[in-house]
Amino acid sequence: MLAESAHAGDDDFRHEAFFYAGEKEFADGASGFLADGIRAGEPALVVVSSRKIDLLRRRLKTDAGQIVFADMADVGTNPARIIPAWTDFVSQYGARPLRGIGEPIWAERSPAELVECQRHESLLNVAFAGSSGFTLMCPYDTAALAQDVVDEARRSHPFIRRDGTQWTSDVYPDTDTLARPFSKPLTQPPAWRVERVFQTGSLGGLRSLVLREAVKAGLSEARAGDAVVAVNEVASNSLCHGGGGGVLRIWQTADALICEVSDDGDIDEPLVGRARPDFDTRGGRGLWMVNQLCELVQVRSFSSGTTVRMHVSRQPG
């Protein structure tokens, strides 16, 4: 593996996995990356935990005022909301060289969240394939994360950085591969789920069912309303694009209501629900809205059809 410069001789989007072990290595590597950008006059956005924001502010001192910081707990509890934040940042500056640090994956993420974060990391390469001059560094704490998570980072990032050295990942696939429909199996719903087949004319009954189950699950009136709207949006898509009907399944976990809609349709747009829609045109807004209402949305496209699983927490995130 050969060390190479930060921009590898071109202006393409550069997506790096930054491997570190513990807070000191994080602060050393991230502050150095940001200091290089400050010297080059490159605007920077950092989206990490509040604790790490404090670490970087102390390390960078007065230079920290030249950087925009955002708490990942606010931006990316639902990882599908992160790409729009980076898109907004990039769109402010056109083709100007930019730097970013984003850490969506940490040890406390649930297994379902982790899978969606890993999908997010892969889709960053799709979302910014046409961008120029944007370097995004994604930290991974090798002391806290399982080895399979670190290995997956090598597959979702074309470049790796550690201890000041950078190299090309030898297991990164091409962008077309990453853009294919996502078919990683979901966990099986529990046997005690509520299940309802729906078709044209049955959305009213479906909404009533979701509301009743949300109240049983202890959701507040506002949270129950979010669940109803989210299911209505996905079920409406099933009626229009998924064969004219589908199946709704509902169950509870310790902290959320889970609503899942399956139909015979297919979704081949990799950034569906993750790219802000053009509100001047019809269509494309349903899954975007669902991601704003739910703490996690899992979209799977199988040979047998499509499943959308929505997690609505008792406390909004």
PDB file of C-alpha atoms in Angstrom:
ATOM      1  CA  MET A   1       0.000   0.000   0.000  1.00  0.00           C
ATOM      2  CA  LEU A   2       1.441   3.348  -1.026  1.00  0.00           C
ATOM      3  CA  ALA A   3       0.909   6.587   0.838  1.00  0.00           C
ATOM      4  CA  GLU A   4      -0.627   9.276  -1.322  1.00  0.00           C
ATOM      5  CA  SER A   5      -1.611  12.927  -1.131  1.00  0.00           C
ATOM      6  CA  ALA A   6      -4.943  14.086   0.239  1.00  0.00           C
ATOM      7  CA  HIS A   7      -6.411  14.738  -3.198  1.00  0.00           C
ATOM      8  CA  ALA A   8      -4.596  11.967  -5.125  1.00  0.00           C
ATOM      9  CA  GLY A   9      -3.853  14.315  -8.006  1.00  0.00           C
ATOM     10  CA  ASP A  10      -7.462  15.028  -9.008  1.00  0.00           C
ATOM     11  CA  ASP A  11     -10.520  16.963  -7.894  1.00  0.00           C
ATOM     12  CA  ASP A  12     -12.992  14.089  -7.554  1.00  0.00           C
ATOM     13  CA  PHE A  13     -14.960  13.471  -4.390  1.00  0.00           C
ATOM     14  CA  ARG A  14     -12.596  11.853  -1.917  1.00  0.00           C
ATOM     15  CA  HIS A  15     -14.204   9.619   0.703  1.00  0.00           C
ATOM     16  CA  GLU A  16     -11.874   8.409   3.441  1.00  0.00           C
ATOM     17  CA  ALA A  17     -12.269   6.064   6.405  1.00  0.00           C
ATOM     18  CA  PHE A  18     -10.153   7.407   9.266  1.00  0.00           C
ATOM     19  CA  PHE A  19      -9.138   4.605  11.643  1.00  0.00           C
ATOM     20  CA  TYR A  20      -8.211   5.689  15.148  1.00  0.00           C
ATOM     21  CA  ALA A  21      -8.036   4.111  18.608  1.00  0.00           C
ATOM     22  CA  GLY A  22      -9.310   6.326  21.410  1.00  0.00           C
ATOM     23  CA  GLU A  23      -9.911  10.028  21.816  1.00  0.00           C
ATOM     24  CA  LYS A  24      -6.275  11.156  21.562  1.00  0.00           C
ATOM     25  CA  GLU A  25      -5.784   9.533  18.163  1.00  0.00           C
ATOM     26  CA  PHE A  26      -9.106  10.987  17.054  1.00  0.00           C
ATOM     27  CA  ALA A  27      -8.150  14.493  18.175  1.00  0.00           C
ATOM     28  CA  ASP A  28      -4.673  14.238  16.634  1.00  0.00           C
ATOM     29  CA  GLY A  29      -5.882  13.019  13.258  1.00  0.00           C
ATOM     30  CA  ALA A  30      -9.034  15.119  12.958  1.00  0.00           C
ATOM     31  CA  SER A  31      -7.418  18.357  14.118  1.00  0.00           C
ATOM     32  CA  GLY A  32      -4.525  17.846  11.712  1.00  0.00           C
ATOM     33  CA  PHE A  33      -6.924  17.227   8.827  1.00  0.00           C
ATOM     34  CA  LEU A  34      -8.868  20.387   9.701  1.00  0.00           C
ATOM     35  CA  ALA A  35      -5.747  22.498  10.232  1.00  0.00           C
ATOM     36  CA  ASP A  36      -4.550  21.548   6.739  1.00  0.00           C
ATOM     37  CA  GLY A  37      -7.884  22.723   5.371  1.00  0.00           C
ATOM     38  CA  ILE A  38      -7.729  25.999   7.266  1.00  0.00           C
ATOM     39  CA  ARG A  39      -4.270  26.719   5.838  1.00  0.00           C
ATOM     40  CA  ALA A  40      -5.589  25.959   2.350  1.00  0.00           C
ATOM     41  CA  GLY A  41      -8.625  28.207   2.846  1.00  0.00           C
ATOM     42  CA  GLU A  42     -11.081  25.311   2.556  1.00  0.00           C
ATOM     43  CA  PRO A  43     -14.431  25.614   4.380  1.00  0.00           C
ATOM     44  CA  ALA A  44     -15.140  22.678   6.694  1.00  0.00           C
ATOM     45  CA  LEU A  45     -18.163  21.069   8.337  1.00  0.00           C
ATOM     46  CA  VAL A  46     -17.711  18.616  11.220  1.00  0.00           C
ATOM     47  CA  VAL A  47     -20.597  16.341  12.256  1.00  0.00           C
ATOM     48  CA  VAL A  48     -19.587  14.245  15.263  1.00  0.00           C
ATOM     49  CA  SER A  49     -20.667  13.787  18.894  1.00  0.00           C
ATOM     50  CA  SER A  50     -20.847  16.797  21.206  1.00  0.00           C
ATOM     51  CA  ARG A  51     -17.924  15.423  23.240  1.00  0.00           C
ATOM     52  CA  LYS A  52     -15.712  15.218  20.165  1.00  0.00           C
ATOM     53  CA  ILE A  53     -16.760  18.702  19.097  1.00  0.00           C
ATOM     54  CA  ASP A  54     -15.473  19.945  22.456  1.00  0.00           C
ATOM     55  CA  LEU A  55     -12.217  18.009  21.974  1.00  0.00           C
ATOM     56  CA  LEU A  56     -11.631  19.588  18.565  1.00  0.00           C
ATOM     57  CA  ARG A  57     -12.500  23.080  19.715  1.00  0.00           C
ATOM     58  CA  ARG A  58      -9.958  22.806  22.547  1.00  0.00           C
ATOM     59  CA  ARG A  59      -7.316  21.388  20.212  1.00  0.00           C
ATOM     60  CA  LEU A  60      -7.837  23.953  17.419  1.00  0.00           C
ATOM     61  CA  LYS A  61      -8.307  26.911  19.788  1.00  0.00           C
ATOM     62  CA  THR A  62      -9.019  30.134  17.880  1.00  0.00           C
ATOM     63  CA  ASP A  63      -8.950  28.314  14.529  1.00  0.00           C
ATOM     64  CA  ALA A  64     -12.108  26.445  15.579  1.00  0.00           C
ATOM     65  CA  GLY A  65     -14.078  29.592  14.767  1.00  0.00           C
ATOM     66  CA  GLN A  66     -13.440  28.958  11.067  1.00  0.00           C
ATOM     67  CA  ILE A  67     -15.189  25.579  11.171  1.00  0.00           C
ATOM     68  CA  VAL A  68     -18.908  24.744  11.297  1.00  0.00           C
ATOM     69  CA  PHE A  69     -19.746  22.070  13.882  1.00  0.00           C
ATOM     70  CA  ALA A  70     -22.944  20.031  14.195  1.00  0.00           C
ATOM     71  CA  ASP A  71     -23.871  17.310  16.674  1.00  0.00           C
ATOM     72  CA  MET A  72     -24.435  13.950  14.964  1.00  0.00           C
ATOM     73  CA  ALA A  73     -27.144  13.236  17.561  1.00  0.00           C
ATOM     74  CA  ASP A  74     -29.122  16.125  16.050  1.00  0.00           C
ATOM     75  CA  VAL A  75     -28.260  15.529  12.396  1.00  0.00           C
ATOM     76  CA  GLY A  76     -28.063  11.790  12.018  1.00  0.00           C
ATOM     77  CA  THR A  77     -29.999   9.800  14.590  1.00  0.00           C
ATOM     78  CA  ASN A  78     -31.742   8.559  11.449  1.00  0.00           C
ATOM     79  CA  PRO A  79     -28.779   8.035   9.091  1.00  0.00           C
ATOM     80  CA  ALA A  80     -30.968   8.742   6.058  1.00  0.00           C
ATOM     81  CA  ARG A  81     -30.950  12.422   7.087  1.00  0.00           C
ATOM     82  CA  ILE A  82     -27.167  12.817   6.835  1.00  0.00           C
ATOM     83  CA  ILE A  83     -26.671  12.988   3.054  1.00  0.00           C
ATOM     84  CA  PRO A  84     -29.008  16.009   2.750  1.00  0.00           C
ATOM     85  CA  ALA A  85     -26.875  17.834   5.362  1.00  0.00           C
ATOM     86  CA  TRP A  86     -23.737  17.225   3.307  1.00  0.00           C
ATOM     87  CA  THR A  87     -25.577  18.169   0.112  1.00  0.00           C
ATOM     88  CA  ASP A  88     -26.585  21.502   1.650  1.00  0.00           C
ATOM     89  CA  PHE A  89     -22.980  22.140   2.704  1.00  0.00           C
ATOM     90  CA  VAL A  90     -21.525  21.334  -0.727  1.00  0.00           C
ATOM     91  CA  SER A  91     -24.167  23.366  -2.563  1.00  0.00           C
ATOM     92  CA  GLN A  92     -23.178  26.506  -0.670  1.00  0.00           C
ATOM     93  CA  TYR A  93     -19.744  26.584  -2.281  1.00  0.00           C
ATOM     94  CA  GLY A  94     -20.101  25.191  -5.792  1.00  0.00           C
ATOM     95  CA  ALA A  95     -16.829  23.655  -6.990  1.00  0.00           C
ATOM     96  CA  ARG A  96     -14.711  25.223  -4.234  1.00  0.00           C
ATOM     97  CA  PRO A  97     -12.468  22.739  -2.330  1.00  0.00           C
ATOM     98  CA  LEU A  98     -14.174  21.656   0.909  1.00  0.00           C
ATOM     99  CA  ARG A  99     -13.503  19.377   3.863  1.00  0.00           C
ATOM    100  CA  GLY A 100     -15.846  17.425   6.082  1.00  0.00           C
ATOM    101  CA  ILE A 101     -15.708  15.024   8.999  1.00  0.00           C
ATOM    102  CA  GLY A 102     -18.720  12.831   9.708  1.00  0.00           C
ATOM    103  CA  GLU A 103     -18.950   9.980  12.231  1.00  0.00           C
ATOM    104  CA  PRO A 104     -22.305   8.205  11.895  1.00  0.00           C
ATOM    105  CA  ILE A 105     -21.096   4.894  13.381  1.00  0.00           C
ATOM    106  CA  TRP A 106     -20.310   4.369  17.054  1.00  0.00           C
ATOM    107  CA  ALA A 107     -20.379   1.358  19.345  1.00  0.00           C
ATOM    108  CA  GLU A 108     -23.767   2.148  20.917  1.00  0.00           C
ATOM    109  CA  ARG A 109     -25.672   2.026  17.634  1.00  0.00           C
ATOM    110  CA  SER A 110     -28.298  -0.742  17.554  1.00  0.00           C
ATOM    111  CA  PRO A 111     -27.769  -3.569  15.021  1.00  0.00           C
ATOM    112  CA  ALA A 112     -30.530  -2.161  12.783  1.00  0.00           C
ATOM    113  CA  GLU A 113     -29.077   1.356  12.965  1.00  0.00           C
ATOM    114  CA  LEU A 114     -25.605   0.018  12.208  1.00  0.00           C
ATOM    115  CA  VAL A 115     -26.727  -1.646   8.974  1.00  0.00           C
ATOM    116  CA  GLU A 116     -28.440   1.558   7.815  1.00  0.00           C
ATOM    117  CA  CYS A 117     -25.360   3.610   8.720  1.00  0.00           C
ATOM    118  CA  GLN A 118     -23.211   1.249   6.679  1.00  0.00           C
ATOM    119  CA  ARG A 119     -25.616   1.634   3.761  1.00  0.00           C
ATOM    120  CA  HIS A 120     -25.369   5.403   4.212  1.00  0.00           C
ATOM    121  CA  GLU A 121     -21.568   5.244   4.033  1.00  0.00           C
ATOM    122  CA  SER A 122     -21.757   3.320   0.762  1.00  0.00           C
ATOM    123  CA  LEU A 123     -24.327   5.690  -0.717  1.00  0.00           C
ATOM    124  CA  LEU A 124     -22.167   8.739  -0.031  1.00  0.00           C
ATOM    125  CA  ASN A 125     -20.051   7.562  -2.972  1.00  0.00           C
ATOM    126  CA  VAL A 126     -23.169   7.529  -5.158  1.00  0.00           C
ATOM    127  CA  ALA A 127     -24.555  10.850  -3.908  1.00  0.00           C
ATOM    128  CA  PHE A 128     -21.330  12.800  -4.522  1.00  0.00           C
ATOM    129  CA  ALA A 129     -19.948  10.942  -7.520  1.00  0.00           C
ATOM    130  CA  GLY A 130     -20.231  14.105  -9.615  1.00  0.00           C
ATOM    131  CA  SER A 131     -18.853  16.490  -6.993  1.00  0.00           C
ATOM    132  CA  SER A 132     -15.383  17.977  -7.191  1.00  0.00           C
ATOM    133  CA  GLY A 133     -13.004  19.206  -4.524  1.00  0.00           C
ATOM    134  CA  PHE A 134     -14.906  17.666  -1.581  1.00  0.00           C
ATOM    135  CA  THR A 135     -12.910  15.530   0.867  1.00  0.00           C
ATOM    136  CA  LEU A 136     -15.005  13.732   3.500  1.00  0.00           C
ATOM    137  CA  MET A 137     -13.280  11.870   6.319  1.00  0.00           C
ATOM    138  CA  CYS A 138     -15.322   9.337   8.330  1.00  0.00           C
ATOM    139  CA  PRO A 139     -13.812   8.334  11.698  1.00  0.00           C
ATOM    140  CA  TYR A 140     -13.945   4.732  12.976  1.00  0.00           C
ATOM    141  CA  ASP A 141     -12.814   3.936  16.520  1.00  0.00           C
ATOM    142  CA  THR A 142     -11.008   0.613  16.110  1.00  0.00           C
ATOM    143  CA  ALA A 143     -10.737   0.259  19.900  1.00  0.00           C
ATOM    144  CA  ALA A 144     -14.524   0.321  20.345  1.00  0.00           C
ATOM    145  CA  LEU A 145     -15.972  -1.154  17.144  1.00  0.00           C
ATOM    146  CA  ALA A 146     -16.147  -4.809  16.160  1.00  0.00           C
ATOM    147  CA  GLN A 147     -13.679  -5.980  13.516  1.00  0.00           C
ATOM    148  CA  ASP A 148     -16.467  -6.707  11.002  1.00  0.00           C
ATOM    149  CA  VAL A 149     -17.552  -3.053  11.240  1.00  0.00           C
ATOM    150  CA  VAL A 150     -14.007  -1.898  10.490  1.00  0.00           C
ATOM    151  CA  ASP A 151     -13.799  -4.366   7.611  1.00  0.00           C
ATOM    152  CA  GLU A 152     -17.042  -3.021   6.166  1.00  0.00           C
ATOM    153  CA  ALA A 153     -15.599   0.510   6.302  1.00  0.00           C
ATOM    154  CA  ARG A 154     -12.848  -0.658   3.957  1.00  0.00           C
ATOM    155  CA  ARG A 155     -15.532  -1.713   1.479  1.00  0.00           C
ATOM    156  CA  SER A 156     -17.522   1.545   1.674  1.00  0.00           C
ATOM    157  CA  HIS A 157     -14.574   3.965   1.477  1.00  0.00           C
ATOM    158  CA  PRO A 158     -12.206   4.149  -1.498  1.00  0.00           C
ATOM    159  CA  PHE A 159      -9.458   5.587   0.719  1.00  0.00           C
ATOM    160  CA  ILE A 160      -8.159   4.720   4.194  1.00  0.00           C
ATOM    161  CA  ARG A 161      -6.315   7.018   6.600  1.00  0.00           C
ATOM    162  CA  ARG A 162      -4.450   6.151   9.780  1.00  0.00           C
ATOM    163  CA  ASP A 163      -1.561   7.749  11.706  1.00  0.00           C
ATOM    164  CA  GLY A 164      -1.095  10.376   9.020  1.00  0.00           C
ATOM    165  CA  THR A 165      -0.785   7.837   6.193  1.00  0.00           C
ATOM    166  CA  GLN A 166      -3.366   7.367   3.448  1.00  0.00           C
ATOM    167  CA  TRP A 167      -3.835   4.530   0.998  1.00  0.00           C
ATOM    168  CA  THR A 168      -6.330   3.135  -1.480  1.00  0.00           C
ATOM    169  CA  SER A 169      -8.680   0.416  -0.234  1.00  0.00           C
ATOM    170  CA  ASP A 170      -8.149  -2.823  -2.121  1.00  0.00           C
ATOM    171  CA  VAL A 171     -11.697  -4.083  -1.389  1.00  0.00           C
ATOM    172  CA  TYR A 172     -13.716  -1.048  -2.464  1.00  0.00           C
ATOM    173  CA  PRO A 173     -16.160  -1.985  -5.264  1.00  0.00           C
ATOM    174  CA  ASP A 174     -17.220   0.299  -8.105  1.00  0.00           C
ATOM    175  CA  THR A 175     -19.933   2.931  -7.640  1.00  0.00           C
ATOM    176  CA  ASP A 176     -22.411   1.035  -9.818  1.00  0.00           C
ATOM    177  CA  THR A 177     -22.206  -1.920  -7.431  1.00  0.00           C
ATOM    178  CA  LEU A 178     -22.943   0.317  -4.446  1.00  0.00           C
ATOM    179  CA  ALA A 179     -25.960   1.811  -6.247  1.00  0.00           C
ATOM    180  CA  ARG A 180     -27.722  -1.510  -6.744  1.00  0.00           C
ATOM    181  CA  PRO A 181     -30.982  -2.195  -4.852  1.00  0.00           C
ATOM    182  CA  PHE A 182     -30.329  -3.112  -1.233  1.00  0.00           C
ATOM    183  CA  SER A 183     -31.438  -6.651  -0.405  1.00  0.00           C
ATOM    184  CA  LYS A 184     -29.691  -7.424   2.899  1.00  0.00           C
ATOM    185  CA  PRO A 185     -32.270  -9.491   4.831  1.00  0.00           C
ATOM    186  CA  LEU A 186     -34.240  -7.841   7.592  1.00  0.00           C
ATOM    187  CA  THR A 187     -34.778  -9.569  10.916  1.00  0.00           C
ATOM    188  CA  GLN A 188     -38.019 -11.561  10.987  1.00  0.00           C
ATOM    189  CA  PRO A 189     -41.065  -9.843  12.547  1.00  0.00           C
ATOM    190  CA  PRO A 190     -42.199 -11.476  15.803  1.00  0.00           C
ATOM    191  CA  ALA A 191     -44.976 -14.070  15.730  1.00  0.00           C
ATOM    192  CA  TRP A 192     -47.229 -11.850  17.846  1.00  0.00           C
ATOM    193  CA  ARG A 193     -47.293  -9.001  15.318  1.00  0.00           C
ATOM    194  CA  VAL A 194     -50.514  -7.423  14.072  1.00  0.00           C
ATOM    195  CA  GLU A 195     -50.963  -8.028  10.340  1.00  0.00           C
ATOM    196  CA  ARG A 196     -53.373  -6.532   7.830  1.00  0.00           C
ATOM    197  CA  VAL A 197     -53.668  -6.957   4.053  1.00  0.00           C
ATOM    198  CA  PHE A 198     -54.685  -3.712   2.351  1.00  0.00           C
ATOM    199  CA  GLN A 199     -55.796  -2.588  -1.081  1.00  0.00           C
ATOM    200  CA  THR A 200     -57.490   0.353  -2.769  1.00  0.00           C
ATOM    201  CA  GLY A 201     -60.138   1.864  -0.530  1.00  0.00           C
ATOM    202  CA  SER A 202     -58.723   0.514   2.737  1.00  0.00           C
ATOM    203  CA  LEU A 203     -56.329   3.288   3.755  1.00  0.00           C
ATOM    204  CA  GLY A 204     -58.809   4.736   6.255  1.00  0.00           C
ATOM    205  CA  GLY A 205     -58.989   1.444   8.133  1.00  0.00           C
ATOM    206  CA  LEU A 206     -55.215   1.132   7.956  1.00  0.00           C
ATOM    207  CA  ARG A 207     -54.733   4.550   9.545  1.00  0.00           C
ATOM    208  CA  SER A 208     -57.161   3.656  12.341  1.00  0.00           C
ATOM    209  CA  LEU A 209     -55.276   0.429  13.010  1.00  0.00           C
ATOM    210  CA  VAL A 210     -51.932   2.221  13.237  1.00  0.00           C
ATOM    211  CA  LEU A 211     -53.388   4.803  15.597  1.00  0.00           C
ATOM    212  CA  ARG A 212     -54.804   2.129  17.912  1.00  0.00           C
ATOM    213  CA  GLU A 213     -51.526   0.206  18.009  1.00  0.00           C
ATOM    214  CA  ALA A 214     -49.539   3.394  18.591  1.00  0.00           C
ATOM    215  CA  VAL A 215     -51.697   4.300  21.571  1.00  0.00           C
ATOM    216  CA  LYS A 216     -51.316   0.749  22.948  1.00  0.00           C
ATOM    217  CA  ALA A 217     -47.547   1.105  22.593  1.00  0.00           C
ATOM    218  CA  GLY A 218     -47.581   4.230  24.751  1.00  0.00           C
ATOM    219  CA  LEU A 219     -46.729   6.748  22.050  1.00  0.00           C
ATOM    220  CA  SER A 220     -47.752  10.337  22.664  1.00  0.00           C
ATOM    221  CA  GLU A 221     -50.461  11.867  20.511  1.00  0.00           C
ATOM    222  CA  ALA A 222     -47.829  13.587  18.367  1.00  0.00           C
ATOM    223  CA  ARG A 223     -45.745  10.434  17.955  1.00  0.00           C
ATOM    224  CA  ALA A 224     -48.830   8.377  17.139  1.00  0.00           C
ATOM    225  CA  GLY A 225     -49.701  10.959  14.489  1.00  0.00           C
ATOM    226  CA  ASP A 226     -46.214  10.611  13.003  1.00  0.00           C
ATOM    227  CA  ALA A 227     -46.691   6.847  12.753  1.00  0.00           C
ATOM    228  CA  VAL A 228     -50.064   7.234  11.046  1.00  0.00           C
ATOM    229  CA  VAL A 229     -48.732   9.704   8.473  1.00  0.00           C
ATOM    230  CA  ALA A 230     -45.632   7.593   7.776  1.00  0.00           C
ATOM    231  CA  VAL A 231     -47.617   4.393   7.180  1.00  0.00           C
ATOM    232  CA  ASN A 232     -50.169   6.239   5.059  1.00  0.00           C
ATOM    233  CA  GLU A 233     -47.387   7.589   2.809  1.00  0.00           C
ATOM    234  CA  VAL A 234     -45.770   4.185   2.286  1.00  0.00           C
ATOM    235  CA  ALA A 235     -49.084   2.355   1.826  1.00  0.00           C
ATOM    236  CA  SER A 236     -50.188   4.986  -0.701  1.00  0.00           C
ATOM    237  CA  ASN A 237     -47.005   4.274  -2.662  1.00  0.00           C
ATOM    238  CA  SER A 238     -47.905   0.574  -2.573  1.00  0.00           C
ATOM    239  CA  LEU A 239     -51.302   1.330  -4.073  1.00  0.00           C
ATOM    240  CA  CYS A 240     -49.821   3.492  -6.829  1.00  0.00           C
ATOM    241  CA  HIS A 241     -46.547   1.713  -7.587  1.00  0.00           C
ATOM    242  CA  GLY A 242     -46.489  -1.600  -5.723  1.00  0.00           C
ATOM    243  CA  GLY A 243     -49.156  -3.648  -7.429  1.00  0.00           C
ATOM    244  CA  GLY A 244     -52.244  -1.999  -5.975  1.00  0.00           C
ATOM    245  CA  GLY A 245     -51.950  -3.284  -2.407  1.00  0.00           C
ATOM    246  CA  GLY A 246     -49.714  -4.786   0.226  1.00  0.00           C
ATOM    247  CA  VAL A 247     -49.362  -6.094   3.760  1.00  0.00           C
ATOM    248  CA  LEU A 248     -48.926  -4.023   6.911  1.00  0.00           C
ATOM    249  CA  ARG A 249     -47.275  -5.555   9.970  1.00  0.00           C
ATOM    250  CA  ILE A 250     -47.029  -3.802  13.352  1.00  0.00           C
ATOM    251  CA  TRP A 251     -45.209  -4.731  16.552  1.00  0.00           C
ATOM    252  CA  GLN A 252     -43.496  -3.130  19.525  1.00  0.00           C
ATOM    253  CA  THR A 253     -39.934  -3.133  20.811  1.00  0.00           C
ATOM    254  CA  ALA A 254     -38.688  -1.813  24.131  1.00  0.00           C
ATOM    255  CA  ASP A 255     -38.541   1.766  22.873  1.00  0.00           C
ATOM    256  CA  ALA A 256     -40.404   1.981  19.559  1.00  0.00           C
ATOM    257  CA  LEU A 257     -43.384   1.041  17.439  1.00  0.00           C
ATOM    258  CA  ILE A 258     -42.374  -0.825  14.275  1.00  0.00           C
ATOM    259  CA  CYS A 259     -44.582  -0.584  11.190  1.00  0.00           C
ATOM    260  CA  GLU A 260     -43.647  -2.550   8.083  1.00  0.00           C
ATOM    261  CA  VAL A 261     -45.229  -2.375   4.633  1.00  0.00           C
ATOM    262  CA  SER A 262     -44.492  -5.008   1.969  1.00  0.00           C
ATOM    263  CA  ASP A 263     -45.721  -5.012  -1.625  1.00  0.00           C
ATOM    264  CA  ASP A 264     -44.941  -6.387  -5.084  1.00  0.00           C
ATOM    265  CA  GLY A 265     -43.183  -3.275  -6.340  1.00  0.00           C
ATOM    266  CA  ASP A 266     -39.491  -2.562  -6.738  1.00  0.00           C
ATOM    267  CA  ILE A 267     -37.319   0.405  -5.847  1.00  0.00           C
ATOM    268  CA  ASP A 268     -34.222   0.878  -7.983  1.00  0.00           C
ATOM    269  CA  GLU A 269     -33.368   4.455  -6.947  1.00  0.00           C
ATOM    270  CA  PRO A 270     -30.473   4.088  -4.456  1.00  0.00           C
ATOM    271  CA  LEU A 271     -30.980   7.493  -2.835  1.00  0.00           C
ATOM    272  CA  VAL A 272     -34.743   7.227  -2.404  1.00  0.00           C
ATOM    273  CA  GLY A 273     -35.759   8.981   0.795  1.00  0.00           C
ATOM    274  CA  ARG A 274     -32.210  10.277   1.293  1.00  0.00           C
ATOM    275  CA  ALA A 275     -32.086  13.008  -1.354  1.00  0.00           C
ATOM    276  CA  ARG A 276     -34.182  16.113  -0.771  1.00  0.00           C
ATOM    277  CA  PRO A 277     -36.939  16.069  -3.422  1.00  0.00           C
ATOM    278  CA  ASP A 278     -37.768  18.891  -5.772  1.00  0.00           C
ATOM    279  CA  PHE A 279     -40.964  20.196  -4.234  1.00  0.00           C
ATOM    280  CA  ASP A 280     -41.910  21.899  -7.511  1.00  0.00           C
ATOM    281  CA  THR A 281     -42.564  18.521  -9.111  1.00  0.00           C
ATOM    282  CA  ARG A 282     -44.990  15.725  -8.327  1.00  0.00           C
ATOM    283  CA  GLY A 283     -43.801  12.498  -6.719  1.00  0.00           C
ATOM    284  CA  GLY A 284     -40.655  11.529  -4.873  1.00  0.00           C
ATOM    285  CA  ARG A 285     -41.671  13.061  -1.569  1.00  0.00           C
ATOM    286  CA  GLY A 286     -43.213  10.108   0.285  1.00  0.00           C
ATOM    287  CA  LEU A 287     -40.136   8.316   1.612  1.00  0.00           C
ATOM    288  CA  TRP A 288     -38.417  11.648   2.215  1.00  0.00           C
ATOM    289  CA  MET A 289     -41.283  12.631   4.520  1.00  0.00           C
ATOM    290  CA  VAL A 290     -41.213   9.220   6.201  1.00  0.00           C
ATOM    291  CA  ASN A 291     -37.523   9.679   7.038  1.00  0.00           C
ATOM    292  CA  GLN A 292     -38.297  13.023   8.656  1.00  0.00           C
ATOM    293  CA  LEU A 293     -40.990  11.428  10.829  1.00  0.00           C
ATOM    294  CA  CYS A 294     -39.248   8.175  11.842  1.00  0.00           C
ATOM    295  CA  GLU A 295     -36.053   7.506  13.745  1.00  0.00           C
ATOM    296  CA  LEU A 296     -35.107   4.720  11.355  1.00  0.00           C
ATOM    297  CA  VAL A 297     -36.421   3.597   7.974  1.00  0.00           C
ATOM    298  CA  GLN A 298     -35.210   0.349   6.404  1.00  0.00           C
ATOM    299  CA  VAL A 299     -35.884  -0.058   2.685  1.00  0.00           C
ATOM    300  CA  ARG A 300     -35.254  -3.415   1.047  1.00  0.00           C
ATOM    301  CA  SER A 301     -35.850  -4.397  -2.561  1.00  0.00           C
ATOM    302  CA  PHE A 302     -36.016  -8.159  -3.126  1.00  0.00           C
ATOM    303  CA  SER A 303     -36.859 -10.273  -6.170  1.00  0.00           C
ATOM    304  CA  SER A 304     -40.243 -10.852  -4.518  1.00  0.00           C
ATOM    305  CA  GLY A 305     -41.007  -7.169  -3.935  1.00  0.00           C
ATOM    306  CA  THR A 306     -40.185  -4.299  -1.612  1.00  0.00           C
ATOM    307  CA  THR A 307     -40.363  -3.882   2.159  1.00  0.00           C
ATOM    308  CA  VAL A 308     -40.243  -0.597   4.067  1.00  0.00           C
ATOM    309  CA  ARG A 309     -39.807  -0.919   7.834  1.00  0.00           C
ATOM    310  CA  MET A 310     -40.435   2.206   9.929  1.00  0.00           C
ATOM    311  CA  HIS A 311     -39.237   2.678  13.528  1.00  0.00           C
ATOM    312  CA  VAL A 312     -41.165   5.322  15.482  1.00  0.00           C
ATOM    313  CA  SER A 313     -39.581   5.902  18.881  1.00  0.00           C
ATOM    314  CA  ARG A 314     -41.592   6.861  21.922  1.00  0.00           C
ATOM    315  CA  GLN A 315     -39.267   9.836  22.213  1.00  0.00           C
ATOM    316  CA  PRO A 316     -38.454  11.621  18.920  1.00  0.00           C
ATOM    317  CA  GLY A 317     -34.845  11.631  17.806  1.00  0.00           C
TER     318      GLY A 317
END
